[in-house]
Amino acid sequence: MNDSYFERTGERRFKPTVHAGGAWNDDELHFSPVGGLVVHAIERHRAETGAAGGLALSRIGFDILGRLAVDECEITVETIRPGRTVELVEAVLVIGERAVIRARAWYLATSDTSAVAGSPVEPLPGPEEFGPWPMSALWDGGYIASIDVRRRELAQGRAQAWIGSGVELVAGEEIGPLASFVALVDTANGIAVRQDHTEWMFPNVDLTIHLHRQPEGRWTGMDTTVTFGPTGHGLTSTVLHDVHGPVGSAQQSLTVRSLKE
């Protein structure tokens, strides 16, 4: 069995492996490793085009425009707004000649603000303090089966978790810590479910990540709250952590639908 989520098949093309399979349907990709792949492509583009150094990702927003079929994909990246202090990059992922993901990433100049750094958000207890959670007992798919999840439930629709993976993002390629971190973030929508997913659907149509510090290490920490509104909409909100403390936040817009109808 392959030990990666994707294999490169061309300069901008990638083929998914069994590990990238989705949780809702076995013929779709899970967005989590796809998001990491997009960040990897953006980082490679910036390195190849000689983008300004001293910039770091501040925000990336993914819009999921269509079904993520288990098929070869192509990612194109373009610098929309170059600059030495602010830069905007756009990536488009195409499957079967259709754009299914559009992502925009803001990079901002870095400087020494350690004298005023701080957050009222308490760090999560370390991964070793959380018990293992067999997420694949609740959710299907190759991606869910590939990850190491440590979790504790706080209330209905509220949970904290650490997620790691020993599977490479792209076979044989060095992957930066940012892409590895982002490749696990979309899992948040499945760790704090409000309702039985065999009775209700609540897939996300987007993922937006804001960072105030660049993440480090192999673990992605999540303090997640899921809210369902009364008219078919929902929101998964997550404070993101690495082992050193909070690094930012993630938001996912949900479309909530009854499977009994």
Coordinates of N, CA and C in Angstrom, one line a residue, residues 25-224:
N25 N -18.3 10.0 1.1 CA -18.4 9.0 0.0 C -17.1 8.4 -0.4
D26 N -17.1 7.1 -0.7 CA -15.8 6.5 -1.0 C -15.3 6.8 -2.4
D27 N -16.1 7.5 -3.2 CA -15.6 7.9 -4.5 C -15.2 9.4 -4.6
E28 N -15.0 10.0 -3.4 CA -14.6 11.4 -3.3 C -13.4 11.5 -2.4
L29 N -12.6 12.6 -2.6 CA -11.5 12.8 -1.8 C -11.9 13.6 -0.5
H30 N -11.1 13.3 0.6 CA -11.3 14.1 1.8 C -10.6 15.4 1.5
F31 N -11.2 16.5 1.9 CA -10.6 17.8 1.6 C -9.3 18.0 2.4
S32 N -9.1 17.4 3.6 CA -8.0 17.8 4.4 C -6.6 17.6 3.7
P33 N -6.3 16.4 3.1 CA -5.0 16.3 2.5 C -4.9 17.1 1.2
V34 N -6.1 17.4 0.6 CA -6.1 18.2 -0.6 C -5.7 19.6 -0.3
G35 N -6.2 20.1 0.9 CA -5.8 21.5 1.3 C -4.3 21.6 1.6
G36 N -3.8 20.5 2.2 CA -2.3 20.5 2.4 C -1.6 20.5 1.0
L37 N -2.1 19.8 0.0 CA -1.5 19.7 -1.3 C -1.5 21.1 -1.9
V38 N -2.6 21.8 -1.8 CA -2.6 23.2 -2.4 C -1.6 24.1 -1.7
V39 N -1.4 24.0 -0.4 CA -0.4 24.8 0.2 C 1.0 24.4 -0.2
H40 N 1.2 23.1 -0.4 CA 2.5 22.7 -0.9 C 2.8 23.3 -2.3
A41 N 1.7 23.3 -3.2 CA 1.9 23.8 -4.5 C 2.2 25.3 -4.5
I42 N 1.5 26.0 -3.5 CA 1.7 27.5 -3.4 C 3.2 27.7 -2.9
E43 N 3.6 27.0 -1.9 CA 5.0 27.2 -1.4 C 6.0 26.9 -2.5
R44 N 5.8 25.9 -3.3 CA 6.7 25.6 -4.4 C 6.7 26.7 -5.5
H45 N 5.5 27.2 -5.8 CA 5.4 28.3 -6.7 C 6.2 29.6 -6.2
R46 N 6.1 29.9 -4.9 CA 6.7 31.0 -4.4 C 8.3 30.8 -4.4
A47 N 8.7 29.6 -4.2 CA 10.1 29.4 -4.2 C 10.7 29.5 -5.6
E48 N 9.9 29.0 -6.6 CA 10.4 29.0 -8.0 C 10.4 30.3 -8.6
T49 N 9.5 31.2 -8.2 CA 9.3 32.5 -8.7 C 10.1 33.6 -8.0
G50 N 10.9 33.2 -7.0 CA 11.7 34.1 -6.2 C 10.9 35.1 -5.5
A51 N 9.8 34.7 -4.9 CA 8.9 35.6 -4.1 C 9.7 36.2 -3.0
A52 N 9.3 37.4 -2.5 CA 10.0 38.1 -1.5 C 10.2 37.2 -0.2
G53 N 11.4 37.2 0.3 CA 11.6 36.5 1.6 C 11.1 37.3 2.7
G54 N 11.0 36.7 3.9 CA 10.6 37.4 5.1 C 9.1 37.6 5.2
L55 N 8.3 36.9 4.3 CA 6.9 36.9 4.4 C 6.4 35.5 4.9
A56 N 5.3 35.6 5.6 CA 4.7 34.3 6.1 C 3.2 34.3 5.9
L57 N 2.7 33.1 5.8 CA 1.2 33.0 5.5 C 0.4 33.5 6.7
S58 N -0.5 34.4 6.4 CA -1.4 35.0 7.5 C -2.8 34.4 7.3
R59 N -3.2 34.2 6.1 CA -4.6 33.7 5.9 C -4.6 32.9 4.6
I60 N -5.3 31.8 4.6 CA -5.7 31.1 3.4 C -7.1 30.7 3.4
G61 N -7.8 31.0 2.3 CA -9.3 30.7 2.2 C -9.5 29.8 1.1
F62 N -10.1 28.6 1.3 CA -10.4 27.6 0.3 C -11.9 27.7 0.0
D63 N -12.3 27.8 -1.2 CA -13.7 27.6 -1.6 C -13.8 26.3 -2.4
I64 N -14.7 25.4 -1.9 CA -14.9 24.1 -2.6 C -16.0 24.3 -3.6
L65 N -15.7 24.3 -4.9 CA -16.6 24.6 -5.9 C -17.4 23.4 -6.5
G66 N -16.9 22.2 -6.2 CA -17.6 21.1 -6.7 C -17.1 19.8 -6.1
R67 N -17.6 18.7 -6.6 CA -17.2 17.4 -6.1 C -15.8 17.0 -6.3
L68 N -15.1 16.5 -5.3 CA -13.7 16.2 -5.3 C -13.6 14.7 -5.7
A69 N -13.7 14.4 -7.0 CA -13.6 13.0 -7.4 C -12.3 12.4 -7.2
V70 N -12.2 11.1 -6.9 CA -11.0 10.4 -6.8 C -10.4 10.2 -8.1
D71 N -9.6 11.2 -8.5 CA -9.0 11.3 -9.9 C -7.8 12.2 -9.9
E72 N -7.0 12.1 -10.9 CA -5.9 13.0 -11.1 C -6.3 14.4 -11.1
C73 N -5.5 15.3 -10.4 CA -5.8 16.7 -10.4 C -4.6 17.5 -10.9
E74 N -4.9 18.8 -11.3 CA -3.9 19.7 -11.7 C -4.1 21.0 -10.9
I75 N -3.0 21.5 -10.4 CA -3.0 22.8 -9.6 C -2.2 23.8 -10.3
T76 N -2.8 25.0 -10.6 CA -2.1 26.1 -11.1 C -2.1 27.2 -10.0
V77 N -0.9 27.9 -10.0 CA -0.8 28.9 -8.9 C -0.3 30.2 -9.6
E78 N -0.9 31.3 -9.2 CA -0.6 32.7 -9.8 C -0.4 33.7 -8.6
T79 N 0.6 34.5 -8.7 CA 0.7 35.6 -7.8 C -0.1 36.8 -8.3
I80 N -1.2 37.1 -7.5 CA -2.1 38.1 -7.9 C -1.6 39.5 -7.5
R81 N -1.0 39.6 -6.4 CA -0.5 40.9 -5.9 C 0.9 40.7 -5.3
P82 N 1.9 40.8 -6.1 CA 3.3 40.7 -5.5 C 3.6 41.9 -4.6
G83 N 4.6 41.7 -3.8 CA 5.0 42.8 -2.9 C 6.1 42.3 -1.9
R84 N 6.8 43.3 -1.4 CA 7.8 43.0 -0.4 C 7.3 42.9 1.0
T85 N 6.1 43.5 1.3 CA 5.5 43.4 2.6 C 4.1 42.7 2.6
V86 N 3.4 42.7 1.5 CA 2.1 42.1 1.4 C 2.1 41.4 0.0
E87 N 1.6 40.1 0.0 CA 1.5 39.4 -1.2 C 0.3 38.5 -1.2
L88 N -0.4 38.4 -2.4 CA -1.6 37.6 -2.5 C -1.4 36.6 -3.6
V89 N -1.6 35.3 -3.3 CA -1.4 34.2 -4.2 C -2.7 33.5 -4.4
E90 N -3.0 33.1 -5.6 CA -4.2 32.3 -5.9 C -3.8 30.9 -6.5
A91 N -4.5 29.9 -6.0 CA -4.3 28.5 -6.6 C -5.7 28.0 -7.0
V92 N -5.7 27.3 -8.1 CA -6.9 26.7 -8.6 C -6.6 25.2 -8.9
L93 N -7.5 24.3 -8.3 CA -7.3 22.9 -8.5 C -8.4 22.4 -9.4
V94 N -8.0 21.7 -10.4 CA -8.9 21.2 -11.5 C -8.9 19.7 -11.5
I95 N -10.1 19.1 -11.5 CA -10.3 17.7 -11.7 C -11.3 17.5 -12.9
G96 N -10.9 16.7 -13.8 CA -11.7 16.5 -15.0 C -12.1 17.7 -15.7
E97 N -11.2 18.6 -15.9 CA -11.4 19.9 -16.6 C -12.3 20.8 -16.0
R98 N -12.6 20.6 -14.7 CA -13.5 21.5 -13.9 C -12.7 22.0 -12.7
A99 N -12.8 23.3 -12.5 CA -12.2 23.9 -11.3 C -13.0 23.5 -10.1
V100 N -12.5 22.8 -9.1 CA -13.2 22.4 -8.0 C -12.8 23.0 -6.7
I101 N -11.6 23.6 -6.7 CA -11.1 24.4 -5.5 C -10.5 25.6 -6.0
R102 N -10.8 26.7 -5.3 CA -10.1 28.0 -5.6 C -9.6 28.5 -4.2
A103 N -8.4 28.8 -4.1 CA -7.8 29.2 -2.8 C -7.0 30.5 -3.0
R104 N -7.1 31.4 -2.0 CA -6.4 32.6 -2.0 C -5.6 32.7 -0.7
A105 N -4.3 33.1 -0.8 CA -3.5 33.1 0.4 C -2.8 34.5 0.5
W106 N -2.9 35.1 1.7 CA -2.2 36.3 2.0 C -0.9 36.0 2.8
Y107 N 0.2 36.6 2.3 CA 1.4 36.5 2.9 C 1.8 37.9 3.4
L108 N 2.2 38.0 4.7 CA 2.6 39.3 5.2 C 4.0 39.3 5.7
A109 N 4.6 40.5 5.7 CA 6.0 40.6 6.2 C 6.1 40.3 7.7
T110 N 7.2 39.7 8.0 CA 7.4 39.4 9.4 C 8.4 40.4 10.1
S111 N 8.2 40.6 11.4 CA 9.1 41.5 12.1 C 9.1 41.0 13.6
D112 N 9.9 41.6 14.4 CA 10.1 41.2 15.8 C 9.0 41.9 16.6
T113 N 8.0 41.2 17.0 CA 7.0 41.8 17.9 C 6.9 40.9 19.2
S114 N 8.0 40.3 19.5 CA 8.0 39.4 20.7 C 7.7 40.1 22.0
A115 N 8.0 41.4 22.0 CA 7.8 42.2 23.2 C 6.3 42.4 23.6
V116 N 5.4 42.3 22.6 CA 4.0 42.5 22.8 C 3.2 41.2 22.5
A117 N 3.9 40.1 22.2 CA 3.2 38.9 21.8 C 2.4 38.3 23.0
G118 N 1.2 37.7 22.7 CA 0.5 37.1 23.7 C -0.9 36.8 23.2
S119 N -1.6 35.9 24.0 CA -3.0 35.5 23.6 C -3.7 35.1 24.9
P120 N -5.0 35.5 25.0 CA -5.8 35.0 26.2 C -6.2 33.5 26.1
V121 N -5.9 32.9 24.9 CA -6.3 31.5 24.7 C -5.2 30.6 25.4
E122 N -5.7 29.7 26.2 CA -4.8 28.8 26.9 C -4.4 27.7 26.0
P123 N -3.1 27.3 26.1 CA -2.6 26.1 25.2 C -3.4 24.9 25.6
L124 N -3.6 24.0 24.6 CA -4.2 22.7 24.9 C -3.2 21.9 25.7
P125 N -3.7 21.0 26.6 CA -2.8 20.0 27.1 C -2.1 19.2 26.0
G126 N -0.9 18.7 26.2 CA -0.2 18.0 25.1 C -0.9 16.7 24.6
P127 N -0.5 16.3 23.5 CA -1.1 15.0 22.9 C -1.1 13.8 23.8
E128 N 0.0 13.8 24.6 CA 0.2 12.6 25.5 C -0.9 12.6 26.6
E129 N -1.6 13.7 26.8 CA -2.6 13.8 27.9 C -4.0 13.5 27.4
F130 N -4.1 13.2 26.1 CA -5.4 12.9 25.5 C -5.4 11.4 25.2
G131 N -6.5 10.7 25.3 CA -6.6 9.3 25.0 C -6.8 9.1 23.5
P132 N -6.4 8.0 23.0 CA -6.6 7.7 21.5 C -8.1 7.6 21.2
W133 N -8.5 8.0 20.1 CA -9.9 8.0 19.7 C -10.0 7.3 18.3
P134 N -10.7 6.2 18.2 CA -10.8 5.5 17.0 C -11.8 6.2 16.0
M135 N -11.4 7.2 15.4 CA -12.3 8.0 14.5 C -12.9 7.2 13.4
S136 N -12.1 6.2 12.9 CA -12.7 5.3 11.8 C -13.8 4.5 12.3
A137 N -14.1 4.4 13.6 CA -15.3 3.7 14.0 C -16.6 4.5 13.8
L138 N -16.4 5.8 13.6 CA -17.5 6.7 13.3 C -17.6 7.1 11.9
W139 N -16.4 7.4 11.3 CA -16.3 7.9 9.9 C -15.6 6.9 9.0
D140 N -16.0 6.8 7.8 CA -15.3 5.9 6.8 C -14.2 6.7 6.0
G141 N -13.6 6.0 5.2 CA -12.6 6.6 4.2 C -11.2 6.4 4.6
G142 N -10.4 6.4 3.5 CA -8.9 6.1 3.6 C -8.2 7.2 4.4
Y143 N -8.6 8.4 4.3 CA -8.0 9.5 5.1 C -8.2 9.3 6.6
I144 N -9.4 9.1 7.0 CA -9.7 8.9 8.4 C -8.9 7.7 9.0
A145 N -8.8 6.6 8.2 CA -8.1 5.5 8.6 C -6.6 5.7 8.8
S146 N -6.1 6.8 8.1 CA -4.6 7.0 8.1 C -4.1 7.9 9.2
I147 N -5.0 8.5 10.0 CA -4.6 9.5 11.0 C -4.6 9.0 12.4
D148 N -3.8 9.6 13.2 CA -3.7 9.3 14.6 C -4.4 10.4 15.4
V149 N -5.5 10.1 16.0 CA -6.4 11.1 16.7 C -6.4 10.8 18.2
R150 N -6.1 11.9 18.9 CA -6.2 11.9 20.4 C -7.3 12.9 20.7
R151 N -8.4 12.6 21.4 CA -9.5 13.4 21.5 C -10.2 13.3 22.9
R152 N -10.8 14.4 23.3 CA -11.7 14.4 24.4 C -12.9 15.3 24.1
E153 N -14.1 14.7 24.4 CA -15.4 15.4 24.2 C -15.7 16.3 25.4
L154 N -16.1 17.5 25.1 CA -16.5 18.4 26.2 C -18.0 18.6 26.3
A155 N -18.7 18.6 25.2 CA -20.1 18.7 25.2 C -20.6 18.3 23.8
Q156 N -21.9 18.3 23.6 CA -22.4 18.0 22.3 C -21.9 19.1 21.3
G157 N -21.2 18.7 20.3 CA -20.7 19.8 19.3 C -19.5 20.5 19.8
R158 N -18.8 20.0 20.8 CA -17.6 20.6 21.4 C -16.6 19.6 21.7
A159 N -15.4 19.6 21.2 CA -14.3 18.7 21.5 C -13.0 19.3 21.2
Q160 N -12.0 18.7 21.9 CA -10.6 19.1 21.7 C -9.9 17.8 21.2
A161 N -8.9 18.0 20.3 CA -8.2 16.9 19.7 C -6.8 17.3 19.2
W162 N -6.0 16.3 19.2 CA -4.7 16.4 18.5 C -4.7 15.3 17.4
I163 N -4.2 15.8 16.2 CA -4.2 14.9 15.0 C -2.9 14.9 14.4
G164 N -2.4 13.7 14.1 CA -1.1 13.5 13.4 C -1.2 12.4 12.3
S165 N -0.3 12.4 11.5 CA -0.3 11.4 10.4 C 1.2 11.0 10.0
G166 N 1.4 9.7 9.8 CA 2.7 9.2 9.4 C 2.7 9.0 7.9
V167 N 1.7 9.4 7.2 CA 1.6 9.3 5.7 C 2.2 10.5 5.1
E168 N 3.0 10.4 4.1 CA 3.6 11.5 3.4 C 2.5 12.2 2.6
L169 N 2.6 13.5 2.4 CA 1.6 14.2 1.6 C 1.8 13.9 0.2
V170 N 3.0 14.1 -0.4 CA 3.4 13.7 -1.7 C 4.5 12.8 -1.7
A171 N 4.4 11.7 -2.4 CA 5.4 10.6 -2.3 C 6.8 11.2 -2.7
G172 N 7.8 11.0 -1.8 CA 9.2 11.3 -2.2 C 9.5 12.8 -2.1
E173 N 8.6 13.6 -1.7 CA 8.9 15.1 -1.7 C 9.0 15.6 -0.3
E174 N 9.9 16.6 -0.1 CA 10.0 17.2 1.2 C 8.8 18.2 1.4
I175 N 8.1 18.1 2.4 CA 7.0 18.9 2.7 C 7.2 19.8 3.9
G176 N 6.9 21.1 3.7 CA 7.2 22.0 4.8 C 6.2 21.8 5.9
P177 N 6.5 22.4 7.1 CA 5.6 22.2 8.3 C 4.3 22.8 8.1
L178 N 4.2 23.9 7.3 CA 2.9 24.6 7.1 C 1.9 23.7 6.3
A179 N 2.4 23.1 5.2 CA 1.6 22.2 4.4 C 1.2 21.0 5.2
S180 N 2.1 20.5 6.0 CA 1.8 19.3 6.8 C 0.7 19.6 7.8
F181 N 0.8 20.8 8.4 CA -0.2 21.2 9.4 C -1.6 21.4 8.8
V182 N -1.6 22.2 7.7 CA -2.9 22.5 7.0 C -3.5 21.2 6.5
A183 N -2.7 20.2 6.1 CA -3.3 18.9 5.6 C -4.1 18.2 6.6
L184 N -4.2 18.6 7.9 CA -5.0 17.9 8.9 C -6.1 18.8 9.4
V185 N -6.2 20.1 9.0 CA -7.1 21.0 9.6 C -8.6 20.7 9.3
D186 N -8.9 20.3 8.1 CA -10.3 20.1 7.7 C -10.9 18.9 8.5
T187 N -10.1 18.2 9.2 CA -10.6 17.1 10.0 C -11.5 17.6 11.1
A188 N -11.4 18.9 11.4 CA -12.1 19.5 12.6 C -13.6 19.3 12.5
N189 N -14.2 19.3 11.2 CA -15.6 19.1 11.1 C -16.1 17.7 11.5
G190 N -15.2 16.8 11.7 CA -15.6 15.4 12.1 C -15.3 15.1 13.5
I191 N -14.7 16.0 14.3 CA -14.3 15.6 15.6 C -15.3 16.0 16.7
A192 N -16.2 16.9 16.3 CA -17.2 17.5 17.3 C -18.6 17.5 16.8
V193 N -19.0 16.3 16.3 CA -20.3 16.3 15.6 C -21.5 16.5 16.5
R194 N -22.4 17.3 16.0 CA -23.6 17.6 16.8 C -24.7 16.5 16.6
Q195 N -24.7 15.9 15.4 CA -25.8 14.9 15.1 C -25.2 13.7 14.4
D196 N -25.9 12.6 14.5 CA -25.5 11.4 13.8 C -25.4 11.6 12.3
H197 N -24.2 11.3 11.8 CA -24.0 11.6 10.3 C -24.7 10.6 9.4
T198 N -25.3 9.6 10.0 CA -26.1 8.7 9.1 C -27.5 9.2 9.0
E199 N -27.8 10.2 9.8 CA -29.2 10.8 9.8 C -29.1 12.3 9.3
W200 N -28.0 12.9 9.4 CA -27.8 14.3 9.0 C -26.5 14.5 8.2
M201 N -26.6 15.2 7.1 CA -25.3 15.6 6.4 C -25.0 17.1 6.8
F202 N -23.7 17.3 7.0 CA -23.2 18.7 7.3 C -21.8 18.9 6.7
P203 N -21.7 18.7 5.4 CA -20.4 18.9 4.8 C -20.1 20.4 4.7
N204 N -18.8 20.7 4.7 CA -18.4 22.1 4.6 C -18.2 22.5 3.1
V205 N -18.5 23.8 2.8 CA -18.3 24.3 1.5 C -17.1 25.2 1.4
D206 N -16.4 25.4 2.5 CA -15.2 26.2 2.5 C -14.3 25.9 3.7
L207 N -13.2 26.4 3.7 CA -12.3 26.4 4.9 C -11.4 27.6 4.9
T208 N -11.5 28.4 5.9 CA -10.6 29.6 6.0 C -9.8 29.5 7.3
I209 N -8.5 29.7 7.1 CA -7.5 29.6 8.2 C -6.8 30.9 8.4
H210 N -6.8 31.4 9.6 CA -6.0 32.6 9.9 C -4.9 32.2 10.9
L211 N -3.7 32.7 10.7 CA -2.6 32.3 11.5 C -1.9 33.6 12.1
H212 N -1.6 33.6 13.4 CA -0.8 34.7 14.0 C 0.6 34.2 14.3
R213 N 0.8 32.9 14.1 CA 2.2 32.3 14.3 C 2.3 31.1 13.4
Q214 N 3.4 30.8 12.8 CA 3.6 29.7 12.0 C 3.7 28.4 12.8
P215 N 2.9 27.4 12.5 CA 2.9 26.2 13.3 C 4.2 25.3 13.1
E216 N 4.5 24.6 14.2 CA 5.7 23.7 14.2 C 5.3 22.3 14.7
G217 N 6.0 21.3 14.3 CA 5.9 20.0 14.8 C 4.9 19.2 14.0
R218 N 4.7 17.9 14.4 CA 3.9 16.9 13.6 C 2.4 16.9 14.0
W219 N 2.1 17.6 15.1 CA 0.7 17.5 15.6 C -0.1 18.8 15.3
T220 N -1.3 18.6 14.9 CA -2.3 19.7 14.7 C -3.3 19.7 15.8
G221 N -3.3 20.7 16.7 CA -4.3 20.7 17.8 C -5.5 21.5 17.5
M222 N -6.6 21.0 18.0 CA -7.9 21.7 17.6 C -8.8 21.8 18.9
D223 N -9.4 23.0 19.1 CA -10.4 23.2 20.1 C -11.6 23.6 19.3
T224 N -12.5 22.7 19.1 CA -13.6 22.9 18.0 C -15.0 23.0 18.6

